[in-house]
Tab-separated table of C-alpha atoms in Angstrom:
chain	number	residue	atom	x	y	z
A	148	UNK	CA	-43.136	8.231	-11.024
A	149	UNK	CA	-44.842	4.898	-12.087
A	150	UNK	CA	-46.163	6.544	-15.254
A	151	UNK	CA	-42.833	7.264	-16.001
A	152	UNK	CA	-41.687	4.164	-15.340
A	153	UNK	CA	-43.982	2.351	-17.405
A	154	UNK	CA	-42.790	4.441	-20.407
A	155	UNK	CA	-39.285	3.677	-19.703
A	156	UNK	CA	-39.152	-0.383	-19.163
A	157	UNK	CA	-38.845	-2.739	-21.821
A	158	UNK	CA	-39.959	-5.944	-19.809
A	159	UNK	CA	-43.389	-6.143	-19.076
A	160	UNK	CA	-44.643	-7.119	-15.800
A	161	UNK	CA	-47.267	-9.496	-15.023
A	162	UNK	CA	-48.205	-11.622	-11.799
A	163	UNK	CA	-48.481	-14.991	-10.548
A	164	UNK	CA	-51.868	-15.473	-8.868
A	165	UNK	CA	-53.999	-18.468	-7.832
A	166	UNK	CA	-57.081	-16.727	-6.713
A	167	UNK	CA	-59.297	-14.158	-8.255
A	168	UNK	CA	-58.469	-12.024	-5.216
A	169	UNK	CA	-54.861	-12.365	-5.925
A	170	UNK	CA	-55.315	-11.577	-9.608
A	171	UNK	CA	-57.604	-8.287	-8.603
A	172	UNK	CA	-54.542	-7.108	-6.538
A	173	UNK	CA	-51.981	-7.602	-8.966
A	174	UNK	CA	-54.039	-5.644	-11.698
A	175	UNK	CA	-54.447	-3.064	-9.347
A	176	UNK	CA	-50.883	-2.676	-8.816
A	177	UNK	CA	-50.267	-2.531	-12.464
A	178	UNK	CA	-49.720	-5.968	-13.678
A	179	UNK	CA	-50.168	-6.170	-17.302
A	180	UNK	CA	-51.623	-9.813	-17.041
A	181	UNK	CA	-51.494	-13.197	-15.034
A	182	UNK	CA	-48.198	-14.847	-16.075
A	183	UNK	CA	-48.703	-17.728	-13.969
A	184	UNK	CA	-51.770	-19.719	-12.380
A	185	UNK	CA	-50.597	-22.500	-10.508
A	186	UNK	CA	-53.662	-24.747	-10.512
A	187	UNK	CA	-52.531	-27.220	-7.721
A	188	UNK	CA	-53.009	-24.618	-5.410
A	189	UNK	CA	-56.789	-24.433	-5.931
A	190	UNK	CA	-56.943	-27.989	-4.539
A	191	UNK	CA	-56.209	-26.720	-1.054
A	192	UNK	CA	-58.030	-23.837	-0.705
A	193	UNK	CA	-61.118	-25.704	1.010
A	194	UNK	CA	-61.876	-29.383	2.628
A	195	UNK	CA	-64.491	-30.260	0.009
A	196	UNK	CA	-61.487	-29.748	-2.832
A	197	UNK	CA	-58.929	-31.723	-0.466
A	198	UNK	CA	-61.339	-34.555	-0.205
A	199	UNK	CA	-61.901	-34.414	-4.421
A	200	UNK	CA	-58.473	-34.383	-5.299
A	201	UNK	CA	-57.590	-37.044	-2.826
A	202	UNK	CA	-60.729	-39.277	-4.057
A	203	UNK	CA	-59.275	-38.756	-7.609
A	204	UNK	CA	-55.849	-40.053	-6.355
A	205	UNK	CA	-56.809	-43.172	-4.257
A	206	UNK	CA	-59.705	-44.203	-6.921
A	207	UNK	CA	-58.592	-47.061	-8.869
A	208	UNK	CA	-61.346	-47.625	-11.299
A	209	UNK	CA	-62.641	-45.278	-14.361
A	210	UNK	CA	-66.090	-44.403	-12.891
A	211	UNK	CA	-64.652	-43.164	-9.522
A	212	UNK	CA	-61.967	-41.101	-11.218
A	213	UNK	CA	-64.419	-39.588	-13.369
A	214	UNK	CA	-66.760	-38.527	-10.194
A	215	UNK	CA	-63.800	-36.932	-8.452
A	216	UNK	CA	-62.913	-34.858	-11.388
A	217	UNK	CA	-66.412	-33.927	-12.174
A	218	UNK	CA	-66.222	-32.325	-8.697
A	219	UNK	CA	-62.719	-30.818	-9.422
A	220	UNK	CA	-63.807	-29.183	-12.255
A	221	UNK	CA	-66.516	-27.211	-10.697
A	222	UNK	CA	-64.093	-25.387	-8.329
A	223	UNK	CA	-61.461	-24.935	-11.117
A	224	UNK	CA	-64.213	-23.570	-13.539
A	225	UNK	CA	-65.189	-20.808	-10.805
A	226	UNK	CA	-61.468	-20.004	-9.750
A	227	UNK	CA	-60.621	-19.728	-13.668
A	228	UNK	CA	-63.729	-17.362	-14.371
A	229	UNK	CA	-62.623	-14.990	-11.733
A	230	UNK	CA	-59.358	-15.124	-12.538
A	231	UNK	CA	-59.859	-13.996	-16.234
A	232	UNK	CA	-62.226	-11.630	-15.293
A	233	UNK	CA	-60.159	-10.041	-12.641
A	234	UNK	CA	-57.358	-10.015	-15.440
A	235	UNK	CA	-59.955	-7.188	-17.305
A	236	UNK	CA	-58.487	-8.630	-20.862
A	237	UNK	CA	-54.961	-9.138	-19.844
A	238	UNK	CA	-53.253	-12.364	-20.647
A	239	UNK	CA	-53.859	-15.141	-18.266
A	240	UNK	CA	-51.478	-18.052	-18.419
A	241	UNK	CA	-52.996	-21.517	-16.476
A	242	UNK	CA	-50.193	-23.791	-16.053
A	243	UNK	CA	-51.316	-27.145	-15.935
A	244	UNK	CA	-50.926	-29.638	-12.563
A	245	UNK	CA	-47.279	-29.732	-11.802
A	246	UNK	CA	-46.365	-31.523	-8.863
A	247	UNK	CA	-46.590	-35.374	-8.089
A	248	UNK	CA	-49.919	-36.186	-6.808
A	249	UNK	CA	-48.773	-37.928	-3.840
A	250	UNK	CA	-47.873	-34.305	-2.519
A	251	UNK	CA	-51.761	-34.073	-1.912
A	252	UNK	CA	-51.899	-36.892	0.293
A	253	UNK	CA	-51.218	-36.946	4.183
A	254	UNK	CA	-47.637	-38.076	5.340
A	255	UNK	CA	-46.983	-41.484	5.994
A	256	UNK	CA	-47.042	-40.796	9.655
A	257	UNK	CA	-50.379	-38.875	9.507
A	258	UNK	CA	-52.128	-41.577	7.463
A	259	UNK	CA	-50.856	-44.346	10.213
A	260	UNK	CA	-52.073	-41.843	13.060
A	261	UNK	CA	-55.540	-41.953	12.026
A	262	UNK	CA	-55.815	-39.775	8.677
A	263	UNK	CA	-56.239	-42.712	6.563
A	264	UNK	CA	-59.387	-43.620	8.537
A	265	UNK	CA	-61.033	-40.095	8.031
A	266	UNK	CA	-60.176	-40.239	4.247
A	267	UNK	CA	-62.064	-44.036	4.327
A	268	UNK	CA	-65.230	-42.035	5.388
A	269	UNK	CA	-65.367	-39.913	2.216
A	270	UNK	CA	-63.373	-42.335	-0.346
A	271	UNK	CA	-66.345	-44.669	-0.909
A	272	UNK	CA	-65.086	-48.522	-1.133
A	273	UNK	CA	-61.779	-48.333	0.153
A	274	UNK	CA	-60.791	-48.998	3.619
A	275	UNK	CA	-57.799	-47.267	5.529
A	276	UNK	CA	-55.297	-50.121	5.032
A	277	UNK	CA	-56.020	-49.842	1.172
A	278	UNK	CA	-55.579	-46.030	1.244
A	279	UNK	CA	-52.356	-46.826	3.230
A	280	UNK	CA	-51.316	-49.278	0.591
A	281	UNK	CA	-52.040	-47.069	-2.466
A	282	UNK	CA	-50.252	-43.889	-1.019
A	283	UNK	CA	-47.181	-45.871	0.181
A	284	UNK	CA	-46.870	-47.191	-3.399
A	285	UNK	CA	-46.916	-43.723	-4.896
A	286	UNK	CA	-43.987	-42.397	-2.571
A	287	UNK	CA	-40.768	-41.298	-4.734
A	288	UNK	CA	-37.310	-41.196	-3.692
A	289	UNK	CA	-36.871	-37.961	-5.804
A	290	UNK	CA	-40.167	-36.337	-6.294
A	291	UNK	CA	-38.846	-32.970	-7.757
A	292	UNK	CA	-37.736	-35.033	-10.487
A	293	UNK	CA	-40.458	-37.772	-10.461
A	294	UNK	CA	-43.876	-38.414	-11.882
A	295	UNK	CA	-44.947	-34.791	-11.925
A	296	UNK	CA	-45.607	-31.790	-14.702
A	297	UNK	CA	-46.420	-33.422	-18.002
A	298	UNK	CA	-45.533	-36.660	-17.191
A	299	UNK	CA	-48.953	-36.803	-14.958
A	300	UNK	CA	-50.648	-35.171	-18.215
A	301	UNK	CA	-49.259	-37.699	-20.696
A	302	UNK	CA	-50.076	-40.796	-18.457
A	303	UNK	CA	-53.125	-39.696	-16.969
A	304	UNK	CA	-54.971	-37.426	-19.499
A	305	UNK	CA	-58.321	-36.928	-17.503
A	306	UNK	CA	-56.567	-34.498	-15.430
A	307	UNK	CA	-55.373	-32.063	-18.444
A	308	UNK	CA	-58.529	-32.782	-20.117
A	309	UNK	CA	-60.592	-31.911	-16.963
A	310	UNK	CA	-58.411	-28.538	-16.500
A	311	UNK	CA	-58.412	-27.465	-20.104
A	312	UNK	CA	-62.404	-28.100	-19.935
A	313	UNK	CA	-62.633	-26.043	-17.077
A	314	UNK	CA	-60.273	-23.288	-18.230
A	315	UNK	CA	-61.654	-22.806	-21.873
A	316	UNK	CA	-65.285	-23.168	-20.970
A	317	UNK	CA	-64.889	-20.337	-18.426
A	318	UNK	CA	-63.340	-18.391	-21.235
A	319	UNK	CA	-65.991	-19.111	-23.496
A	320	UNK	CA	-68.812	-18.304	-20.976
A	321	UNK	CA	-67.209	-14.794	-20.093
A	322	UNK	CA	-66.734	-14.020	-23.814
A	323	UNK	CA	-70.426	-14.495	-24.205
A	324	UNK	CA	-71.060	-12.245	-21.072
A	325	UNK	CA	-69.290	-9.608	-23.256
A	326	UNK	CA	-65.945	-9.703	-20.901
A	327	UNK	CA	-62.287	-9.706	-23.077
A	328	UNK	CA	-60.743	-12.583	-22.108
A	329	UNK	CA	-57.099	-13.478	-23.552
A	330	UNK	CA	-56.602	-17.448	-22.267
A	331	UNK	CA	-53.076	-19.189	-22.503
A	332	UNK	CA	-52.424	-22.698	-21.549
A	333	UNK	CA	-48.956	-23.641	-20.469
A	334	UNK	CA	-47.430	-27.247	-20.265
A	335	UNK	CA	-45.019	-27.546	-17.391
A	336	UNK	CA	-41.995	-29.624	-17.155
A	337	UNK	CA	-41.613	-30.513	-20.577
A	338	UNK	CA	-37.850	-31.994	-21.553
A	339	UNK	CA	-39.101	-33.746	-25.308
A	340	UNK	CA	-40.782	-32.638	-28.226
A	341	UNK	CA	-42.993	-35.697	-28.066
A	342	UNK	CA	-44.435	-34.683	-24.732
A	343	UNK	CA	-45.382	-31.321	-25.749
A	344	UNK	CA	-46.975	-32.833	-28.717
A	345	UNK	CA	-49.097	-35.186	-26.621
A	346	UNK	CA	-50.217	-32.434	-24.470
A	347	UNK	CA	-50.930	-30.149	-27.288
A	348	UNK	CA	-53.079	-32.408	-28.932
A	349	UNK	CA	-55.111	-33.189	-26.005
A	350	UNK	CA	-55.683	-29.420	-25.463
A	351	UNK	CA	-56.697	-28.775	-29.161
A	352	UNK	CA	-58.901	-31.815	-28.451
A	353	UNK	CA	-60.644	-30.317	-25.722
A	354	UNK	CA	-60.832	-26.938	-27.668
A	355	UNK	CA	-62.390	-28.473	-30.883
A	356	UNK	CA	-65.201	-30.471	-28.567
A	357	UNK	CA	-65.927	-27.304	-26.773
A	358	UNK	CA	-66.436	-25.864	-29.944
A	359	UNK	CA	-68.740	-28.516	-31.507
A	360	UNK	CA	-70.766	-28.191	-28.150
A	361	UNK	CA	-71.160	-24.661	-28.471
A	362	UNK	CA	-71.817	-25.148	-32.057
A	363	UNK	CA	-68.792	-22.183	-32.687
A	364	UNK	CA	-65.398	-22.238	-34.064
A	365	UNK	CA	-62.832	-23.598	-31.837
A	366	UNK	CA	-61.884	-20.430	-29.442
A	367	UNK	CA	-58.344	-19.328	-30.101
A	368	UNK	CA	-55.786	-19.976	-27.274
A	369	UNK	CA	-52.196	-19.888	-27.072
A	370	UNK	CA	-50.503	-22.981	-25.903
A	371	UNK	CA	-46.718	-22.769	-24.700
A	372	UNK	CA	-44.023	-24.767	-22.484
A	373	UNK	CA	-42.769	-23.993	-19.425
A	374	UNK	CA	-38.793	-24.198	-19.730
A	375	UNK	CA	-37.735	-25.569	-16.696
A	376	UNK	CA	-35.023	-28.086	-17.684
A	377	UNK	CA	-31.746	-27.814	-19.216
A	378	UNK	CA	-32.862	-30.157	-21.979
A	379	UNK	CA	-35.897	-28.137	-22.801
A	380	UNK	CA	-33.841	-25.091	-23.180
A	381	UNK	CA	-31.953	-26.605	-25.817
A	382	UNK	CA	-34.740	-27.934	-27.791
A	383	UNK	CA	-36.596	-24.377	-27.790
A	384	UNK	CA	-36.404	-24.200	-31.602
A	385	UNK	CA	-37.930	-27.970	-31.751
A	386	UNK	CA	-40.361	-27.239	-29.504
A	387	UNK	CA	-41.208	-23.983	-31.452
A	388	UNK	CA	-41.646	-25.786	-34.585
A	389	UNK	CA	-43.625	-28.571	-32.949
A	390	UNK	CA	-46.385	-25.135	-32.438
A	391	UNK	CA	-45.264	-23.765	-28.948
A	392	UNK	CA	-46.559	-20.332	-29.356
A	393	UNK	CA	-44.883	-18.731	-25.952
A	394	UNK	CA	-42.123	-19.948	-23.566
A	395	UNK	CA	-42.187	-19.060	-19.777
A	396	UNK	CA	-38.887	-19.908	-17.992
A	397	UNK	CA	-39.560	-21.607	-14.658
A	398	UNK	CA	-36.347	-20.291	-12.928
A	399	UNK	CA	-36.809	-21.911	-9.721
A	400	UNK	CA	-36.654	-25.403	-11.469
A	401	UNK	CA	-34.494	-24.347	-13.764
A	402	UNK	CA	-31.998	-23.143	-11.346
A	403	UNK	CA	-32.268	-26.211	-9.462
A	404	UNK	CA	-31.505	-28.325	-12.305
A	405	UNK	CA	-28.728	-26.497	-13.567
A	406	UNK	CA	-26.775	-26.403	-10.238
A	407	UNK	CA	-27.814	-29.652	-9.087
A	408	UNK	CA	-28.995	-27.940	-5.831
A	409	UNK	CA	-32.158	-28.897	-3.993
A	410	UNK	CA	-34.110	-25.601	-3.156
A	411	UNK	CA	-35.332	-27.176	-0.544
A	412	UNK	CA	-32.395	-28.086	1.015
A	413	UNK	CA	-29.689	-25.580	-0.009
A	414	UNK	CA	-29.736	-23.363	3.065
A	415	UNK	CA	-27.570	-25.902	4.832
A	416	UNK	CA	-24.770	-25.170	2.382
A	417	UNK	CA	-25.761	-21.846	0.558
A	418	UNK	CA	-24.971	-19.497	3.216
A	419	UNK	CA	-21.415	-21.061	4.341
A	420	UNK	CA	-20.700	-21.101	0.500
A	421	UNK	CA	-21.436	-17.196	0.433
A	422	UNK	CA	-19.470	-16.895	3.544
A	423	UNK	CA	-16.537	-18.358	1.835
A	424	UNK	CA	-16.877	-16.568	-1.329
A	425	UNK	CA	-17.900	-19.875	-3.112
A	426	UNK	CA	-21.008	-18.314	-3.996
A	427	UNK	CA	-21.694	-14.356	-4.432
A	428	UNK	CA	-25.272	-14.875	-3.999
A	429	UNK	CA	-27.896	-17.598	-3.423
A	430	UNK	CA	-28.966	-18.561	-6.933
A	431	UNK	CA	-32.814	-19.050	-5.666
A	432	UNK	CA	-32.975	-15.204	-5.076
A	433	UNK	CA	-30.999	-13.524	-7.523
A	434	UNK	CA	-30.852	-15.022	-11.204
A	435	UNK	CA	-27.420	-17.000	-12.081
A	436	UNK	CA	-25.724	-14.325	-14.742
A	437	UNK	CA	-23.574	-17.298	-15.847
A	438	UNK	CA	-25.146	-20.868	-16.422
A	439	UNK	CA	-28.717	-20.377	-16.149
A	440	UNK	CA	-28.553	-17.139	-17.984
A	441	UNK	CA	-26.936	-18.839	-20.646
A	442	UNK	CA	-29.383	-21.592	-21.139
A	443	UNK	CA	-32.213	-18.819	-21.201
A	444	UNK	CA	-30.354	-17.041	-24.016
A	445	UNK	CA	-29.634	-20.271	-26.045
A	446	UNK	CA	-33.484	-21.121	-25.756
A	447	UNK	CA	-34.169	-17.324	-26.600
A	448	UNK	CA	-32.039	-17.435	-29.887
A	449	UNK	CA	-33.266	-20.950	-30.974
A	450	UNK	CA	-36.799	-20.203	-30.557
A	451	UNK	CA	-36.428	-16.758	-32.235
A	452	UNK	CA	-34.649	-18.297	-35.014
A	453	UNK	CA	-37.585	-20.291	-35.880
A	454	UNK	CA	-40.411	-18.012	-34.958
A	455	UNK	CA	-39.402	-13.960	-34.239
A	456	UNK	CA	-42.475	-13.077	-32.304
A	457	UNK	CA	-42.565	-16.119	-30.095
A	458	UNK	CA	-43.437	-14.594	-26.767
A	459	UNK	CA	-40.719	-15.175	-24.022
A	460	UNK	CA	-41.214	-14.476	-20.367
A	461	UNK	CA	-39.839	-15.635	-16.783
A	462	UNK	CA	-42.374	-16.698	-14.166
A	463	UNK	CA	-40.086	-17.512	-11.227
A	464	UNK	CA	-39.652	-15.410	-8.129
A	465	UNK	CA	-36.546	-13.909	-9.811
A	466	UNK	CA	-39.378	-11.992	-11.725
A	467	UNK	CA	-39.835	-9.547	-8.849
A	468	UNK	CA	-35.969	-9.355	-7.902
A	469	UNK	CA	-34.486	-6.033	-8.789
A	470	UNK	CA	-30.874	-7.323	-9.584
A	471	UNK	CA	-32.802	-10.458	-11.786
A	472	UNK	CA	-34.543	-7.942	-13.451
A	473	UNK	CA	-31.265	-6.460	-14.691
A	474	UNK	CA	-30.362	-9.695	-16.349
A	475	UNK	CA	-33.886	-10.251	-17.822
A	476	UNK	CA	-33.924	-6.346	-19.686
A	477	UNK	CA	-30.555	-7.559	-21.012
A	478	UNK	CA	-31.769	-10.903	-22.281
A	479	UNK	CA	-34.342	-9.083	-24.208
A	480	UNK	CA	-37.215	-11.026	-22.817
A	481	UNK	CA	-41.071	-9.807	-23.164
A	482	UNK	CA	-42.169	-10.063	-19.421
A	483	UNK	CA	-41.626	-11.007	-16.045
A	484	UNK	CA	-43.909	-12.583	-13.642
A	485	UNK	CA	-43.933	-12.288	-10.007
A	486	UNK	CA	-46.000	-12.333	-6.844
A	487	UNK	CA	-48.729	-9.536	-6.492
A	488	UNK	CA	-46.844	-8.081	-3.406
A	489	UNK	CA	-43.910	-7.721	-5.588
A	490	UNK	CA	-45.317	-5.755	-8.868
A	491	UNK	CA	-44.678	-2.335	-7.953
A	492	UNK	CA	-41.092	-3.042	-7.040
A	493	UNK	CA	-41.054	-4.966	-10.270
A	494	UNK	CA	-42.358	-2.122	-12.597
A	495	UNK	CA	-39.730	0.522	-11.186
A	496	UNK	CA	-36.518	-2.003	-11.160
A	497	UNK	CA	-37.396	-3.105	-14.888
A	498	UNK	CA	-37.480	0.699	-15.640
A	499	UNK	CA	-34.137	0.946	-14.021
A	500	UNK	CA	-32.692	-1.527	-15.773
A	501	UNK	CA	-33.753	-0.449	-19.254
A	502	UNK	CA	-32.320	2.981	-18.291
A	503	UNK	CA	-29.006	1.694	-17.162
A	504	UNK	CA	-28.515	-1.217	-19.553
A	505	UNK	CA	-27.367	-1.700	-22.899
A	506	UNK	CA	-29.591	-0.328	-25.608
A	507	UNK	CA	-32.168	-2.775	-26.533
A	508	UNK	CA	-32.293	-5.117	-29.754
A	509	UNK	CA	-35.763	-3.789	-30.445
A	510	UNK	CA	-36.871	-6.825	-32.438
A	511	UNK	CA	-39.770	-6.038	-34.602
A	512	UNK	CA	-42.546	-8.016	-33.342
A	513	UNK	CA	-46.051	-8.922	-35.505
A	514	UNK	CA	-48.806	-8.945	-33.541
A	515	UNK	CA	-49.425	-11.968	-31.693
A	516	UNK	CA	-51.171	-14.817	-33.355
A	517	UNK	CA	-53.306	-17.033	-31.175
A	518	UNK	CA	-52.908	-20.708	-31.992
A	519	UNK	CA	-55.925	-22.352	-32.822
A	520	UNK	CA	-56.744	-26.043	-33.235
């Protein structure tokens, strides 16, 4: 049945995976790659990692930040190497850090109840009072629209450099071992061409530096953007001209920003809205077929007008929802990425969408060209 489904479906199914174990499970379930590696999740998987990211956040001088980032790079390198190896030569899309940094710190209450004292034991030169003051200065009134995504990478470029260095070094080492890899790097929360230029240039600088270190040509890596804001959807053509070789629609944030609904707070009114008939479904569960779909359609059309073979996918949880996959298939997107546990259902649902949907435009695709610096 699944063999037949894979023959019929038009949308490739990839998986969101943050650990080598998740990646291996996804590939076993038939995923054709890892469409989203959420690098920030790696920082929570051990006490050492939590300490390292907090050291970086609280550090006020370059040397202390450098030491903390060296610790983080060691952890990220091991994780990236494991994920790339588990993917077995399928594409692996590493998203640069996305959430605001203060989310890695204890809450205001916990800091005052003793967490700041604990942090002062491993963050040298900072008292509990210092840590509370620094953390308080970072709090945001609206974090989802605040200092996160590529804004972090533009203002704090060391983070981008560390992540790209760890990811590409892992890929280079696997290639040297004879393991096939297909690395991709995604810039999150892009809203302007200039933001993408900034991060793209940083990424390519690191790749060139690695080439010089290894006395080899720079490795070929695709660099793309995550479409999460309405503005980025509208300027997808300009982003393609700026060198984006793929786009992945982060439909969780794109839905939030299109509706103006907070995903974390919408339970209070979405269910009553459904009961009243104002909403037919929860737009965070089933992809909106009017506004959000239109933005994706506009972005796809404008990007393909510049580069017909640009790769387009979805990496929100909508990618594993059968009803949403009908919309994704109709939009003629290349892939949908979902959690490993939903891969089997997504493969079958994508085939059902292809069989029951309108004929595909069957765009002629050139072989994917991997951008190199």
